Structure formats: structure tokens, C-alpha cells
Amino acid sequence: MEPVANLGFAQVDLERRERCGFPEVIFCQGKANEWVGEVVRKLHEAGQDCLATRVSDEQAAFLGGHFPKAQQDRVARTFWLPAKAPTAKAGRVVVLTAGTSDLPVAREAVVTAEALGADVHLIADVGVAGIHRLLKHQKEFADADCIVVVAGMDGALPSVVGGLVDCPVIAVPTSVGYGAAFSGVAPLLTMLNSCAANVVVVNIDSGFKGGYVAALIARNARQP
Amino acid sequence: MEPVANLGFAQVDLERRERCGFPEVIFCQGKANEWVGEVVRKLHEAGQDCLATRVSDEQAAFLGGHFPKAQQDRVARTFWLPAKAPTAKAGRVVVLTAGTSDLPVAREAVVTAEALGADVHLIADVGVAGIHRLLKHQKEFADADCIVVVAGMDGALPSVVGGLVDCPVIAVPTSVGYGAAFSGVAPLLTMLNSCAANVVVVNIDSGFKGGYVAALIARNARQP
Amino acid sequence: MEPVANLGFAQVDLERRERCGFPEVIFCQGKANEWVGEVVRKLHEAGQDCLATRVSDEQAAFLGGHFPKAQQDRVARTFWLPAKAPTAKAGRVVVLTAGTSDLPVAREAVVTAEALGADVHLIADVGVAGIHRLLKHQKEFADADCIVVVAGMDGALPSVVGGLVDCPVIAVPTSVGYGAAFSGVAPLLTMLNSCAANVVVVNIDSGFKGGYVAALIARNARQP
Amino acid sequence: MEPVANLGFAQVDLERRERCGFPEVIFCQGKANEWVGEVVRKLHEAGQDCLATRVSDEQAAFLGGHFPKAQQDRVARTFWLPAKAPTAKAGRVVVLTAGTSDLPVAREAVVTAEALGADVHLIADVGVAGIHRLLKHQKEFADADCIVVVAGMDGALPSVVGGLVDCPVIAVPTSVGYGAAFSGVAPLLTMLNSCAANVVVVNIDSGFKGGYVAALIARNARQP
Amino acid sequence: MEPVANLGFAQVDLERRERCGFPEVIFCQGKANEWVGEVVRKLHEAGQDCLATRVSDEQAAFLGGHFPKAQQDRVARTFWLPAKAPTAKAGRVVVLTAGTSDLPVAREAVVTAEALGADVHLIADVGVAGIHRLLKHQKEFADADCIVVVAGMDGALPSVVGGLVDCPVIAVPTSVGYGAAFSGVAPLLTMLNSCAANVVVVNIDSGFKGGYVAALIARNARQP
Amino acid sequence: MEPVANLGFAQVDLERRERCGFPEVIFCQGKANEWVGEVVRKLHEAGQDCLATRVSDEQAAFLGGHFPKAQQDRVARTFWLPAKAPTAKAGRVVVLTAGTSDLPVAREAVVTAEALGADVHLIADVGVAGIHRLLKHQKEFADADCIVVVAGMDGALPSVVGGLVDCPVIAVPTSVGYGAAFSGVAPLLTMLNSCAANVVVVNIDSGFKGGYVAALIARNARQP
Amino acid sequence: MEPVANLGFAQVDLERRERCGFPEVIFCQGKANEWVGEVVRKLHEAGQDCLATRVSDEQAAFLGGHFPKAQQDRVARTFWLPAKAPTAKAGRVVVLTAGTSDLPVAREAVVTAEALGADVHLIADVGVAGIHRLLKHQKEFADADCIVVVAGMDGALPSVVGGLVDCPVIAVPTSVGYGAAFSGVAPLLTMLNSCAANVVVVNIDSGFKGGYVAALIARNARQP
Amino acid sequence: MEPVANLGFAQVDLERRERCGFPEVIFCQGKANEWVGEVVRKLHEAGQDCLATRVSDEQAAFLGGHFPKAQQDRVARTFWLPAKAPTAKAGRVVVLTAGTSDLPVAREAVVTAEALGADVHLIADVGVAGIHRLLKHQKEFADADCIVVVAGMDGALPSVVGGLVDCPVIAVPTSVGYGAAFSGVAPLLTMLNSCAANVVVVNIDSGFKGGYVAALIARNARQP
């Protein structure tokens, strides 16, 4: 197969699955419907799993018309068209949110991690102002290969979770909040400065990256 | 008495005790030794308590020579020359630090709150990455009229403490940390965005204001 | 009672009133109508006061349909459904605004402080460029247990007020203004650097926190 | 005369007095002693007044050796070598400081305004936390053609002064303070957002510009 | 007359003309039509000139219905209802713009300065990339008592103008531009750092303040 | 011919072609249709090429009605009305994009460089996460006189390209991305700090400047 | 054993090894020699591995005197006193640097990952401006369980590496560079916006966290 | 020859001259003397020109001892050890500075451009506040293939120069200034927003890049 499919407006990287373990993922924001549709078709024709993120309502309708078998999650704004039926899950990922408003970002993480083959468990609204809500889930944490913590505003949750577990914690800041939250800058800084040693960080609102790397870690942890 | 003592380089506000409940406090940073010394003398002669903060080593030596009875705390960088012997304590303040490096700022809060008459209890190094260290102090929190939480880096501690108590929590961000801590900006933003409803904030490294307002709150809470 | 009600998308903290003196308050921004409605119902069924903030027009209409007895303030964007008839007021809070445009934030503070049981007095448009407008209210300040000062643009009002009183002043910066006001950053910084020792700060536009903590302070100041 | 004197490392603008009403002023920061000395000599030989600012201790000693008749102010860090004896003062400038620490910047304003021929009156330490200290000087304000207000930290003073007078107010933010003062950014923003209509702003710590423009305004106000 | 008219939502400062030389100006952004209308009526009834800025299209229609004699400028977004017929002009102000897009801000300056009694001359689109466009207006500059320079993007124009004249230059940065113009931050910083000594600065897009202070300076310069 | 055409709202610089090698280009953002139309007409009547950028849909329709022969590119948002038929191309420019979303900015660069006479080759979507997509174009790079690299998000592409070629690389950051991309600040900083010595930078989203300077460099490189 | 050892200035968390898989690590910056020494002693007496980071020269000398068996790395500024002889390595970590100046941060990562039991391979100075330097190491990448990429200035290296491998990449921005590198902000933003899906980020200069999490990932990947 | 010389702490790129037209340049900041010395030796032994920048005084002394034939410029902080005697100059570069304090950065540009073979002419201190100083050099501009403009503070010079010439202008912001100059951020933003179409920008204080790219452009412009 050609390593790259040149569509003029895009060079579809058909070797990424071989190099990186998962095909190219389509970032839909700001792209014409036709551009997105063409890349989906090219990946699908090449027998590859096809995941798209940041799918607008308009793009979702367009893609739904052309690829009716795809799974679309409107809270997560994702499009998922697997190449074949799912196999057994490899590795365990827990996704936490500090608040209810963080759910869209958390759902993007869930869909992504599942696309990469992880067994994912989502626990919502366990922010630190009611610490007992969090502590009662400690057993579920012990079972995880990686934990994704999604939080806006003060972004304090990853530090507390990090101090309770021995697996990596991926912190995902969200743009939830107002004023000095500065669209996610506040929790981003909090997380980069986490006093827990096992916390790493991804971009604001990037449930995608949180889920992606968590699944990579979990998959490797369970592979012999 | 004249309401203001005009020293040329300073107008000492001799009515502040009447208006605000405590005399003018001297901020020493960037001032000549003589300037600081003159204001101390003027307040002392007017029969007022005299507190100075951000006292450099050089200023401390100078003031120590002229006012040998004053109490100086070199960790807190404070100078304290009370007008008369201390009276009974009014109100209870607890000061917490997330880490050991936050101690100088916390000590400034302690000295200030004591100068205003509070009974102060300091608990150091109870950051959220070891949450059990914090939770074992809950009984001491219940007793407090106000809690001052001093934290740098992720600044997550006030949110957790705020969710455990029913008194106001004054969060003091510190410049402890490096990189994306941005000299205290990270914990400042964390604290302003605290998910706990009872958390208010003061300037970076301002143990002075944290202790001052905590003592005001505590004093009022105990007055009939 | 269960300490936490798990609704899937939310873990309602039913013990917060016991721990913190007031039930969980619902932050509505960015949440689905149904999510908000369910949490209101759960709190109400548990016999708790129910306060919601940042209620959009659409959410207000939805909630109004389901909870017709609730009090909604469309300037403050609040929803208030008390568990039982109000009791006697405990403590006195004064809320000031620098300008007329600051009124929505100030109203949020008023509604919140009243929900917590405070006797609240609102004085609008007493900014420092006409200092005599402010000074003629000094008697009302003397009576307060806590003063909330709401100001945008230069944010200078709390420093002047702080120098006139002996109670804590909670400064609430607003996003009123344009250009270098930077959506509230300018008054936020002004307030954090206030030359008055009794000024503490909350997030930009957070009338909620200003009112909440003021009521806590006032309540404690009047309790024997 | 040549309009420009080319020294290789500098092109001395010998026509600026004709175009702008005052000769080129030397900004000494980061320049070699010899460079500064040569420009001074060139201006002096051309029969022009010579003012230098931001003169380091080392530069001051060097210049003092070569131009012993010059007046140097070590608080203001200025060097002043007038071409001829002073004439009658033209116009009245008042310079205020919020605190004692703002004095070096204020002194730079005073020296500069006097060099341009203004009659200058300096009042120190009248910050807004003790508003009565300010109000007792109102009569002096009424007499001014322009007022320069020098303030760090909250930078609130110009707004209050602006509301009391009918002449322009030039606000000079200083880098006095710590933490969220951000080396003068906080008062700079405060001043740019002043609610008083007659307040204009110059760079942080630029006593030079404050004094320069105040003297221009005052001079024009008194000229027939 | 009462010094302040208390409308509940506003305290109209009826003494500002006496103290500051011009009545209170109404900043309309974010205010209800009725609020603005009431303040206009109160000022007008008190026999005072009434200027309003940042008038939205909706507010303009509302005010036009109630005060048909007022002059409204839709480019400048101003409302002007003088108390009596205009008198002779006092002082000369020149307003320059760097580009055509800066005209709305410049028009606000023109309307404001004329309201304060200045004789105003507007010259548009003389940015520094075509320096000859600027230099051919030098004679008009010589005649001015104050020059207002309105510029976005690089904000370089005030520095060039400042070096050509001996009167104060008020620089008004605008939010014209994109990318690293950061909504006016770039020209704001340029202007604060101007290498010309006679340049002072006001808030981004504040044609109002530019025109106001220029008129004050011009008026004083022509008064005996 | 007059060097400047004064339209009141604009001073059209009719000598810029002589001074700078290309006529004044019209920046349409925020301008009235009529203003833009008049400047186009004036340039066209003066026998000059006329290029306009940042043309809104509404402006495009207006201009299309009056100048039906002009070439409009709706992806690039450009308007191009040459004075005469195109001549032979002078110099070779390659324009690269890191992603598909960068195409509008890249198209603006292409249209601009072609207007200045360059032979332009566009290669889209060769970002560094699939480095082989880039490396297979090395031969095309060797032929270029200047390369324009358009990239958002991490902005890493110019550094890699710069290390492969011996001509200047002009890096154009785009506002593509979200969160910590900060509307193009992230790639702007990346590019300013490029470890490749031949990389210079223009404003965020300024395909115009990228194309303009690339064409200048290419033109000079091919002229004897 | 007591879960916490209370030293007054510190609460040593003696259970962290059980909860998190590694004992508390001592951050030495800004702490007194005695404070650091006491915590080392307490951990060592409790039979725990003891790692300290950001050890100043003075602290290193002090600790070297009291714990002569410890291994100190003066480039990395680390102190390492293992509880017992090292066991077999678990998991493979590769640490890359973009430049030679990034070595101190990279060394901190190496020491930390080795302390956690990883087999670590360091490759220095393979920045993207000479991409062939990087590509020749691809075989070593294939063998890694996790790759730590340390880079300052443009921070472009992690994106290129991420596109070549199927394991997680931990990007560590450094404060190397000048000007618009803003002490590491530039590479931090680059890395947060990496176009490679497998890149996560830690704080500026935090070789410690990079090495810590890489070792966690590697250890888990090799455990059955 | 080996394309890369592996020194352990550095991978010297010995093919860069072939790929990019000039050998690898050594950035000395933060490197050990020995590291720098070894890379110089390796390049020199490979028969390549060797340029080093940001050479500290200590490094300069060390290198001077080992490579006595090298040319060191202590104002520019450069080290230059050419492989062979200079050949005829190729292309003309003009370097301008706005002020005298910008000279060190400008000298770095001069040394670098000369190392790449350009004929360089330096004109210092022609800032825009005395525009006639600049305009008298117009003839020298006409002769240039590229102009490097070095300016701090307001950074206005490149826009004026850009409007006078038809060659590319490379703007180099410097950290000269204080307060709101923000260590070069102010001129950086000014330059990125230049209203002249032919201005591109490099990092703050990067005389190196300014000179490097100017020489590339000039060299290509003169080659047949």
C-alpha cells in the first residue's frame, strides 16, 4: 500500500497504525464537510479504524448520511467507524470528573480509550470539596492501569487522586468555569504544578489525548 | 492628638486604630532604615502597637539597635513592638501549610494574627498528596473561627479544607515552586477558582493579610 | 440518609450542610436542563435549601415550570427554593457597587447572603470618582459585620472602603469595562494589591462567593 | 548648526529643542560611561540644557568627575546640567505619592518638571487607605495646572484625585509591591481603567514622562 | 441643589461640573435602556450638559425617542444633549488616525472634545508606512494645543508625531488588527514605551478619554 | 500624479509602488463597503494593481458587483484586480501547511505571492507527526527561493523544514487549534524560538505577509 | 509503623511507598539544610529509599557530610540514598535531549527513573534542525516502554518523536533559551499542542516528573 | 566524512553546511567551557567555519586560550574562527539601531552577516522621535538587499523603514527599556503588527538570526 494517500487538501498517513499503533485520527474543527468525508472514506477503504473528534453538529449530520454504521456520540462530539468487530479489552482505564460540567471532555476520553481497546470505567462529579465522594471509590482506583482525571476551575482533583494510587494519572484541564479560570488556564497550571509525582498533563479540553495515552499505557501494562 | 503625623517622607495615620481596629502596619520593603525607624518611633510615642513586615536583615539589625524590646521573627521577617502587655486571646485561628517551604509566609500570618489578639495554631506540611495527613487534624479545624491555608505550586489545599469546615477559609498562595508555578500565579488562580464556597484569597506571599483578616473574623466571632 | 446521592452524571453531596453549614449550591452554567432539574429535586426531597446560580434564561424557564414556588431573580440569574419559611436574620452585610453596571453581580451576592440568613443592605453606584457619594454612607458601614464591594474597571473602591471600617471587606471584581480591563483582570489585580489590610478577594464576577463568605462571617459574629 | 551630531554610537538630535521645546534627554540605562559622557559634552557644547535619567551609581561618579557643576539627585537617579541660570517658574505642578516607597519615582518627576521650568510641589504618602490624609490637601490641588500621581500596588490614588480636580492628572504606576503587583502591571491596569475622566497614564516607573508632560501642560496653561 | 441624585440603581453626581469642570458622563455599555434614560433626564433637568458614550443601536433608538433634540453620532456611538447653545471654541485639538479602521474611536474623541468646547480638526489615515502623508500636515500640528493620535496594530504613529511637536500627545490604542495585536495590547504597549517624551496614554479604544483630556489641556492653554 | 489621494476617510498612497515595489494593499476588516470600494476605484483609476485581503462575504458581494473582472478567492478571502495581463513569473516560492485546517491562511499567501509575480507551489498537510510525508518533497524544496511554512498548534514544522534547506523560511503561525494553542500564540512562540537559523516569523494568520515577503525575496533572487 | 512522622516543620509521609509505589521524594529548593537533613534521616531510618531533588551546592555539601554513602549527581542536582542494593531493572526508558543545554534536566530524569528501577538510555542533542541525527536512533526507540523528550526553545522534538513510536512520550520543556522562550513557556505550549497523539507533558524543567512517570509506565509494562 | 560527530554531550552536525549553506553555529549560553571548546575543535578539524554566539566572558577567555587566531567581539559576545581567508563580499546588508543601547544586538547581527559573506553597513541611533536623522540615510537604504532594524521600547522604527524601501526588512526587537517594555515583548508585538508589508520578525535580542537571514537573502540576490 502507498504510505500516504494524497487528496490535495490532505495527505492521509496510511502507515501511522504500523508506526504508532493506531491510525491517524481526524480533527474536524474548522474543516469542510467534504474534506472530512473524504478522509474518512480513504481510511475506511484502506481497512483502518476511523476515529474523528470535535465533530460539529453539521459535520455529524453529513457523516451520518454517508456512513450510517458509524457510532456517533453527541456529548463527546466523536465519530467512530471501526474496521471490524471489537476484540477483547486490553487494560483498565478509569476516567474521573470533578464536576458534571466536565462530562463532554470526559466522554471524549472514554470513546477514545475504548477505540484503542481499553476497558473504561467512568465516575462523574467527585470533586475535592466533598472528599468523601472520592474516597469511597478507592477500590476502583486500585484496579486501574491508568487514571484520567478531568477537571476545570481549581483543577485540584488530580493531586488528590495521584496521592492515592501507584499508576500514572493523566490530568485533563477543562475550560469549565468563569473569570480567573481563564478558559482552562487555571486548572492547566494547577495540574502542571501538582504535588503528586505521578501526574502528567495534556491540553485544555483534550479528552482525546487523555484517553489515547491512558489506553496506550493500559494496553502495554496488560500485554505479556 | 493630630490625626496624621507628617514626617515629610511619610504621613503616619494615627487614627487608623480608631477607624480600623488596628494601627497602621509598616511595609518595609524598599525603604531606607531611617524612614522605617522614624515611623516606628512615631507610632510608639503615640502609644500604639507597632507591627512591621518584610523587614530585611539589614533593617532588622538597625531596628534591633534602636528598639531592643521589640520581638523580631527572622523566618517571618517581622518586627513587633506592642504598646502594652498582651491581654487574653480573642478568637481561634488555625494556620495550615501545604509544604515545609511555605513556612515563612505562614509564620508572617501567625505573628500578625497574634498581634491582633488571636489564639493561633500552626500545622505545617499537610498537602493533599497525602490526604490522611490532613484528615487527622479535622478536630482542630472544627474549633477554629477562621482557617488560613498557605500553599504554593498546585494550591489545591484550600479547596479540600474548605469542603471540611463551616468557617471562612483564607487562602494564601505562595511563590514556592518553579516553572509553570510562575512565582505564585498558579496557586493564586487555583484558589480564586476554588470549588469550595467558603474560600477567599489574598495576594501571593501575603501571610500578613491572611493573618490580619483571620484575626478580625475570629475576634468578631467571639465578641458578645 | 445516604451521604451522597448518585445520579450518574452527578454525586449530590447530602452532608455538605452538616460539614459546611449550607447545602451544595448548583452552578448551572453549561449544564443540561434535566441535569439541573434532577439535582434540585434531589436536594429538595432531602429537605434541604436549594440555591442555584448562573441560571440561563432557558434553564430559568425550565425550572420555573417544575418548581413554581421557587424565587428567581433574573438580574442576579439565581434560583432559590428554601426548605422552610425564613427565620430571623443573623448578622448584617452591606453590599456596595462602584457603578450601575456592577448590579447583576451585586444582586447575586445579595440573594446568596440572604439565603444564608444575613440581613443585607445594598448601596449602588458609589465609585471613588465622586468620593462624597461614598462618605455620606459611613454610618451604615459602622453597623456592618462584613462589607462586600463589587467593582469593575479600576477596582479602586475596596481600598477606600477598607480604610474606613474595622470589619472584613470582601472585594468582588467584575468584568465591567473594556480594553485594558481585560474582562475583570484589572480590578482583580487592584484588589489583590489593596493597600487596606482588611480586604480579601474572590473570583471575577463571583457575587456568589462574596455573598456566601460575608454571610458566614456575619452569622458567626452575631452568634453567642 | 548641524541638526544632528554623529558620534558613531549616537546621533545627537540638536534640533529637538526647536521642534519639541526641550533638548534630547539621555536615558543612561545599559550604556557605557564614555557613551553617556560624550553625549553630555556634545549637548553642553551646543549650549543646551542637559538632563540624564536612570543614572547608575557608577555613571554618576564618572559624570561627577567630568561635570562637577551638574546637579545630581541620587534618589531620583538624575543628572542635570543647565545651560544657564534658571528663569522664573512657569506653571504649577503638584506631585503626589501613595506611599513612601514611591518616592524615587516621584523625585524623578520633580527634577524633570523643574528642569522644564515648572514650579513643583511634592506631597508624599497620601494613599487612599487613609483618605483624610488626602482630602486635607484639596486646596493645594485647586492651584495646580497639572497633577502627577505616583502609586504602586493597587494604584487607586489617581481615580480619587481625578474626581476632586478640574486639571489633567498624569498617573505614574510604580513597581513597588510584590506578588500580584507584577512589577507594576497591577497599578498600570488600574490607572488605564480609571473611572475618572481626566486621568492619563505613562509607563511603569516613568517619573520622567510624568514630570515632562505635566510641565508642558503647566507651561502652556500660564503662557498668554 | 442636592449634590447627589439617588435613583436607586445610580447616584447621579450633580456636583461634578463644579469640581471637575464637566458633568458626569454616562457610560452606557451593559446598562438597561431605562437606567440610561433616567440618568439623562436627571442631568438634563438639573440644567447640565449631558454626554453619553458606548451607546448601542438599541439604546440610541430608545434615547432618540425620548430626547429628539439630542445629537447622536452612530460611528462614534455617542449621544450629546447640551444644556444650552454652544459658545466660542476654547483651544485647538488635532485628532489623527493611523488607518481608516480607527475612525470610530477617533470620532468618539472628536465628539467628546467638542462637547468640552474645543475647536477640533480630524485628519484620518496618516500611518507611518507612508511617512510623507504625515509630514505634509506639520503646519496643522504647530497650531495645536494638544494632539490625539489614534492607532491600532503597531501603534507607531504617536512616537513619530511626538518627535515633531512641542505640545502634549495623547495616544489612544485601538483594537484594530488581528493575531498578535491582541485586541489592542500591542499598540498599548508600543505607546507606553514611546521614545518621544511628550506622549501619554489612555485605555484601548478610549476615544472618550483622549478627547476629554485633550480638551482640558487646550482649554487651559487658551485661558488668560 | 498626486502622491496621495485624499478621500477624507483615507489617504491613498499612490507612490508606494515606486518606493516599495508594490502598490498599497487594502486591509478590509472592519471597514464599510463604500470605503473599500472607493479605495479600489482610486487605485484602479491610477493604473495600479489592486489587492485586498480579509474581504468578508458581504464585502466580496459588494466588490463583485462593482468590479466584475476582479478575481476573488473565497477560501483566501482575497480580491485581486490586476492593472494589466500577467507577465512571466519571477522567482519560485513553495508554500507548505502542517494541516488541512491551515489552508485558508496558506491560500492567502499563495494569492499574494502570485500577485507580486512569483511562481508558487502549494503542498498541504505535511505536519511533523508523519515526517515521511514531508521528506518525500525535499526535491521541491531545493528548487525554491523562499519557503513559506503555515502551521498552527505546535508550530513545529518550520524548524524541521529550516534544517533541510539553504533558503529563508518564513513561518506563519495560525490560530488553528484549541486550549493552550491560545489562538495562535503557541505556534508563534515556537517559531520565534526555532532552532533552525534561517526561520523568520510574521503575525498570526498573516498569510499575506508570508506571501508578500517570500515573493520579494524570490523576485530579487532571480533578477540579474 | 506510624503512617506519618511529625517533625514540626514537616509531616513525613511514611505510607507513600505503600500507596504510590515509591517513598516521598524531597524537594529541597528553599529549605534549610537541617530541615532536609532531618527528613532524609527519618526516611532512611524507616528503611525507605531516599531521593532528593533540586539540591543546592550548599545542601549537597551538608548532606554529603552526614550521609557519605549517598550518590550525588551535581549536574542533575540530585541526592540518592537507596535502602538496599539495586535489583534487576524493570522496563526500558529512553531519555532524549534536543540540545546540549538540556542535559541537567535530562540527568534529573535519568537519576529518578533509575531510582524507580528502570533501565535508562540517554541520547543527547538530537534536535529537529538536523533530523537525520534523530532518525538514526529509531531502533533504540522501538525498544522503549516510554520515551522522555527534554527540549527548550521551540520544543518541537516530542512531536517528531511521537510520530515515530507506539509508546507514550513524556515531554519535558526546559527554560533553555532567551527572549520569547519566556523561561520555558514557549516549549511548554508547543508540547501541550503537539500534533502527535501520544505526547503528554510535565512542568518546565521537571526532569523529575518525566523520569518518575516514565519509570512507572515501564515498570508496569514489564510486569506480568 | 561522518555526517554527525558524536561527542556524547553533543552530536555535531557536519552536514549542515551542505544542507543549509552554513555550518552549525554554537549557542554558548548555559554550556560548560569544555563542551563549547570540544565542539569548536571538532568543527575546525572538519575544515568548517566556526561561529559561536552568546559567549560569556569566562567562555571567551577559555576559548581565547585554545584558539588564539579566532576573532572575538566582546560587545557582540561572538567568537569567529573562519576555515580560510575571506572571499569577496556577496550582497549588501544595512543594520540600523533605534538607540545606542541596541548596539550589542546589532553588533551580533553584523558579525553574523559578515561571517556568511555579506557586505554590512551599520547605522546607529536613528529612532523615530527624530525622524530627520533617519531620512537623511535614504540613499544607503536604496542600495541594500536586506535591512536589519534593531529596536527596543516602542519598536516603531521597522514600520517607518519598511515604508521607504523595496527590499525585505528584518525586525529584531531588543530587551532595552523598562516597565511595560516587558523585556522586549512590547517591541516584539509592535513589529509583528507592523503596518509595512515587507517586515518580518525574529526573537527578542536575536541579532544572530537577523544577520543570518539578511545575509542569506543578500547572497541569493547577488548570485546569478
Coordinates of C-alpha atoms in Angstrom, one line a residue, chain C:
Chain C
M1 CA -29.6 9.3 55.0
E2 CA -27.1 8.4 52.3
P3 CA -24.3 10.9 52.4
V4 CA -24.2 11.0 48.6
A5 CA -27.0 10.7 46.1
N6 CA -25.5 9.2 42.9
L7 CA -27.4 10.4 39.8
G8 CA -24.8 9.1 37.4
F9 CA -24.0 12.5 36.0
A10 CA -23.8 13.9 39.5
Q11 CA -23.0 12.9 43.0
V12 CA -25.2 15.1 45.2
D13 CA -23.4 15.8 48.4
L14 CA -26.1 15.5 51.0
E15 CA -23.8 16.0 54.0
R16 CA -22.5 19.4 53.0
R17 CA -25.0 21.2 55.2
E18 CA -23.6 19.3 58.2
R19 CA -20.0 19.8 57.3
C20 CA -20.1 23.3 55.9
G21 CA -23.2 24.9 57.3
F22 CA -25.1 25.2 54.0
P23 CA -26.1 22.6 51.3
E24 CA -24.4 22.2 48.0
V25 CA -25.1 25.1 45.7
I26 CA -25.8 24.3 42.0
F27 CA -23.6 26.0 39.4
C28 CA -25.8 25.9 36.3
Q29 CA -23.5 27.2 33.5
G30 CA -23.0 24.6 30.7
K31 CA -25.4 22.0 32.2
A32 CA -28.4 20.4 30.6
N33 CA -31.8 21.5 31.9
E34 CA -32.5 17.9 33.0
W35 CA -29.3 17.6 34.9
V36 CA -30.0 20.8 36.9
G37 CA -33.6 19.8 37.5
E38 CA -32.7 16.4 38.9
V39 CA -30.2 17.9 41.4
V40 CA -32.8 20.4 42.5
R41 CA -35.3 17.7 43.0
K42 CA -32.9 15.5 44.9
L43 CA -31.9 18.3 47.3
H44 CA -35.5 19.4 47.8
E45 CA -36.7 15.9 48.5
A46 CA -33.9 15.6 51.1
G47 CA -35.4 18.6 52.9
Q48 CA -32.5 20.9 52.1
D49 CA -32.5 24.5 51.0
C50 CA -31.7 24.7 47.3
L51 CA -29.8 27.6 45.7
A52 CA -28.7 27.7 42.0
T53 CA -26.6 30.3 40.3
R54 CA -25.7 31.3 36.8
V55 CA -29.1 30.2 35.7
S56 CA -29.6 30.9 32.0
D57 CA -33.0 32.2 30.7
E58 CA -33.7 28.8 29.2
Q59 CA -32.9 27.0 32.5
A60 CA -34.9 29.5 34.4
A61 CA -38.0 28.8 32.3
F62 CA -37.5 25.0 32.7
L63 CA -37.0 25.2 36.5
G64 CA -39.9 27.7 36.8
G65 CA -42.2 25.1 35.2
H66 CA -41.2 22.3 37.6
F67 CA -40.7 24.3 40.8
P68 CA -43.2 27.2 40.7
K69 CA -42.7 28.1 44.3
A70 CA -39.0 28.9 43.8
Q71 CA -37.9 32.6 43.8
Q72 CA -36.0 33.5 40.7
D73 CA -34.1 36.8 40.3
R74 CA -33.4 37.4 36.6
V75 CA -30.9 40.2 37.2
A76 CA -28.9 38.0 39.6
R77 CA -29.6 34.9 37.5
T78 CA -30.4 32.9 40.7
F79 CA -32.9 30.3 41.7
W80 CA -33.8 29.9 45.4
L81 CA -36.1 27.2 46.8
P82 CA -35.9 27.3 50.6
A83 CA -36.8 24.2 52.6
K84 CA -38.9 26.1 55.0
A85 CA -40.0 29.6 55.9
P86 CA -37.2 32.1 56.7
T87 CA -36.1 32.6 60.3
A88 CA -34.8 35.7 61.9
K89 CA -31.8 37.3 60.3
A90 CA -28.4 36.7 61.7
G91 CA -25.7 39.3 61.1
R92 CA -25.6 42.4 58.9
V93 CA -24.0 42.5 55.5
V94 CA -23.6 45.7 53.3
V95 CA -23.1 45.2 49.6
L96 CA -21.7 48.2 47.6
T97 CA -21.2 48.7 43.9
A98 CA -18.9 51.2 42.2
G99 CA -21.2 51.6 39.2
T100 CA -24.6 50.8 37.9
S101 CA -23.2 48.1 35.6
D102 CA -22.0 46.1 38.5
L103 CA -25.6 45.5 39.7
P104 CA -26.0 41.9 38.4
V105 CA -23.0 40.7 40.3
A106 CA -24.1 42.6 43.4
R107 CA -27.6 41.1 43.2
E108 CA -26.1 37.6 43.1
A109 CA -24.2 38.5 46.3
V110 CA -27.4 39.8 47.9
V111 CA -29.5 36.7 47.1
T112 CA -26.8 34.4 48.3
A113 CA -26.2 36.2 51.6
E114 CA -29.9 36.3 52.3
A115 CA -30.2 32.6 51.5
L116 CA -27.6 32.0 54.3
G117 CA -29.6 34.1 56.7
A118 CA -28.0 37.5 56.6
D119 CA -29.7 40.9 56.8
V120 CA -28.4 42.6 53.6
H121 CA -28.3 46.2 52.6
L122 CA -27.4 47.2 49.0
I123 CA -26.0 50.6 48.1
A124 CA -25.3 51.1 44.3
D125 CA -23.1 53.4 42.3
V126 CA -20.7 54.9 44.9
G127 CA -17.5 54.8 43.0
V128 CA -14.4 56.8 44.0
A129 CA -14.5 59.4 41.3
G130 CA -17.2 61.1 43.4
I131 CA -15.9 60.3 46.9
H132 CA -18.6 62.3 48.7
R133 CA -21.2 59.8 47.4
L134 CA -19.4 57.2 49.4
L135 CA -18.5 59.1 52.5
K136 CA -22.1 60.0 53.3
H137 CA -22.8 56.3 53.9
Q138 CA -20.2 55.9 56.6
K139 CA -22.8 55.3 59.3
E140 CA -24.2 52.3 57.5
F141 CA -20.7 50.9 57.3
A142 CA -20.2 51.1 61.0
D143 CA -23.2 48.8 61.5
A144 CA -21.9 46.0 59.2
D145 CA -20.4 42.7 60.2
C146 CA -18.9 42.4 56.7
I147 CA -18.9 44.6 53.6
V148 CA -18.9 43.2 50.1
V149 CA -17.6 45.7 47.5
V150 CA -18.4 45.0 43.9
A151 CA -16.4 46.9 41.3
G152 CA -15.1 46.7 37.7
M153 CA -12.6 48.8 35.7
D154 CA -10.1 50.3 38.2
G155 CA -11.5 48.4 41.2
A156 CA -10.4 51.1 43.5
L157 CA -13.4 51.2 45.8
P158 CA -12.5 48.4 48.2
S159 CA -9.2 50.1 49.2
V160 CA -11.1 53.3 50.1
V161 CA -13.8 51.4 52.0
G162 CA -11.3 49.2 53.7
G163 CA -9.6 52.3 55.2
L164 CA -12.9 53.4 56.7
V165 CA -14.1 50.3 58.6
D166 CA -13.0 47.7 61.1
C167 CA -14.8 44.7 59.7
P168 CA -13.5 42.5 56.8
V169 CA -14.1 43.7 53.3
I170 CA -14.7 41.1 50.5
A171 CA -13.8 42.6 47.1
V172 CA -15.6 41.2 44.1
P173 CA -14.0 42.2 40.8
T174 CA -16.4 42.4 37.8
S175 CA -15.9 42.1 34.1
V176 CA -17.5 45.5 33.5
G177 CA -15.3 47.8 31.3
Y178 CA -13.4 47.4 28.1
G179 CA -9.9 47.4 26.7
A180 CA -7.3 47.0 29.4
A181 CA -9.9 46.0 31.9
F182 CA -9.3 42.6 30.4
S183 CA -12.6 41.2 31.4
G184 CA -12.0 41.8 35.1
V185 CA -8.3 41.2 35.4
A186 CA -7.6 44.8 36.1
P187 CA -9.9 45.1 39.1
L188 CA -8.8 41.7 40.3
L189 CA -5.2 42.7 40.5
T190 CA -6.1 46.1 42.0
M191 CA -8.0 44.3 44.8
L192 CA -5.3 41.7 45.4
N193 CA -2.9 44.6 45.9
S194 CA -5.2 46.7 48.1
C195 CA -3.3 48.9 50.4
A196 CA -6.0 48.3 53.0
A197 CA -5.2 45.4 55.3
N198 CA -8.7 44.1 55.7
V199 CA -9.5 43.4 52.0
V200 CA -9.8 39.8 50.7
V201 CA -10.7 38.8 47.2
V202 CA -12.9 36.3 45.3
N203 CA -13.1 35.4 41.6
I204 CA -14.1 37.8 38.9
D205 CA -17.9 38.2 38.8
S206 CA -18.4 35.9 41.7
G207 CA -21.1 37.7 43.6
F208 CA -21.9 34.2 44.9
K209 CA -18.7 33.8 46.8
G210 CA -18.7 37.4 48.0
G211 CA -22.2 36.9 49.5
Y212 CA -21.5 33.5 50.8
V213 CA -18.5 34.3 52.9
A214 CA -19.9 37.6 54.0
A215 CA -22.9 35.8 55.4
L216 CA -20.7 33.2 57.1
I217 CA -18.7 36.0 58.8
A218 CA -21.8 37.9 59.8
R219 CA -23.6 34.8 61.2
N220 CA -20.6 33.9 63.3
A221 CA -20.2 37.5 64.5
R222 CA -23.7 37.5 65.9
Q223 CA -23.8 34.1 67.4
P224 CA -23.2 33.9 71.1

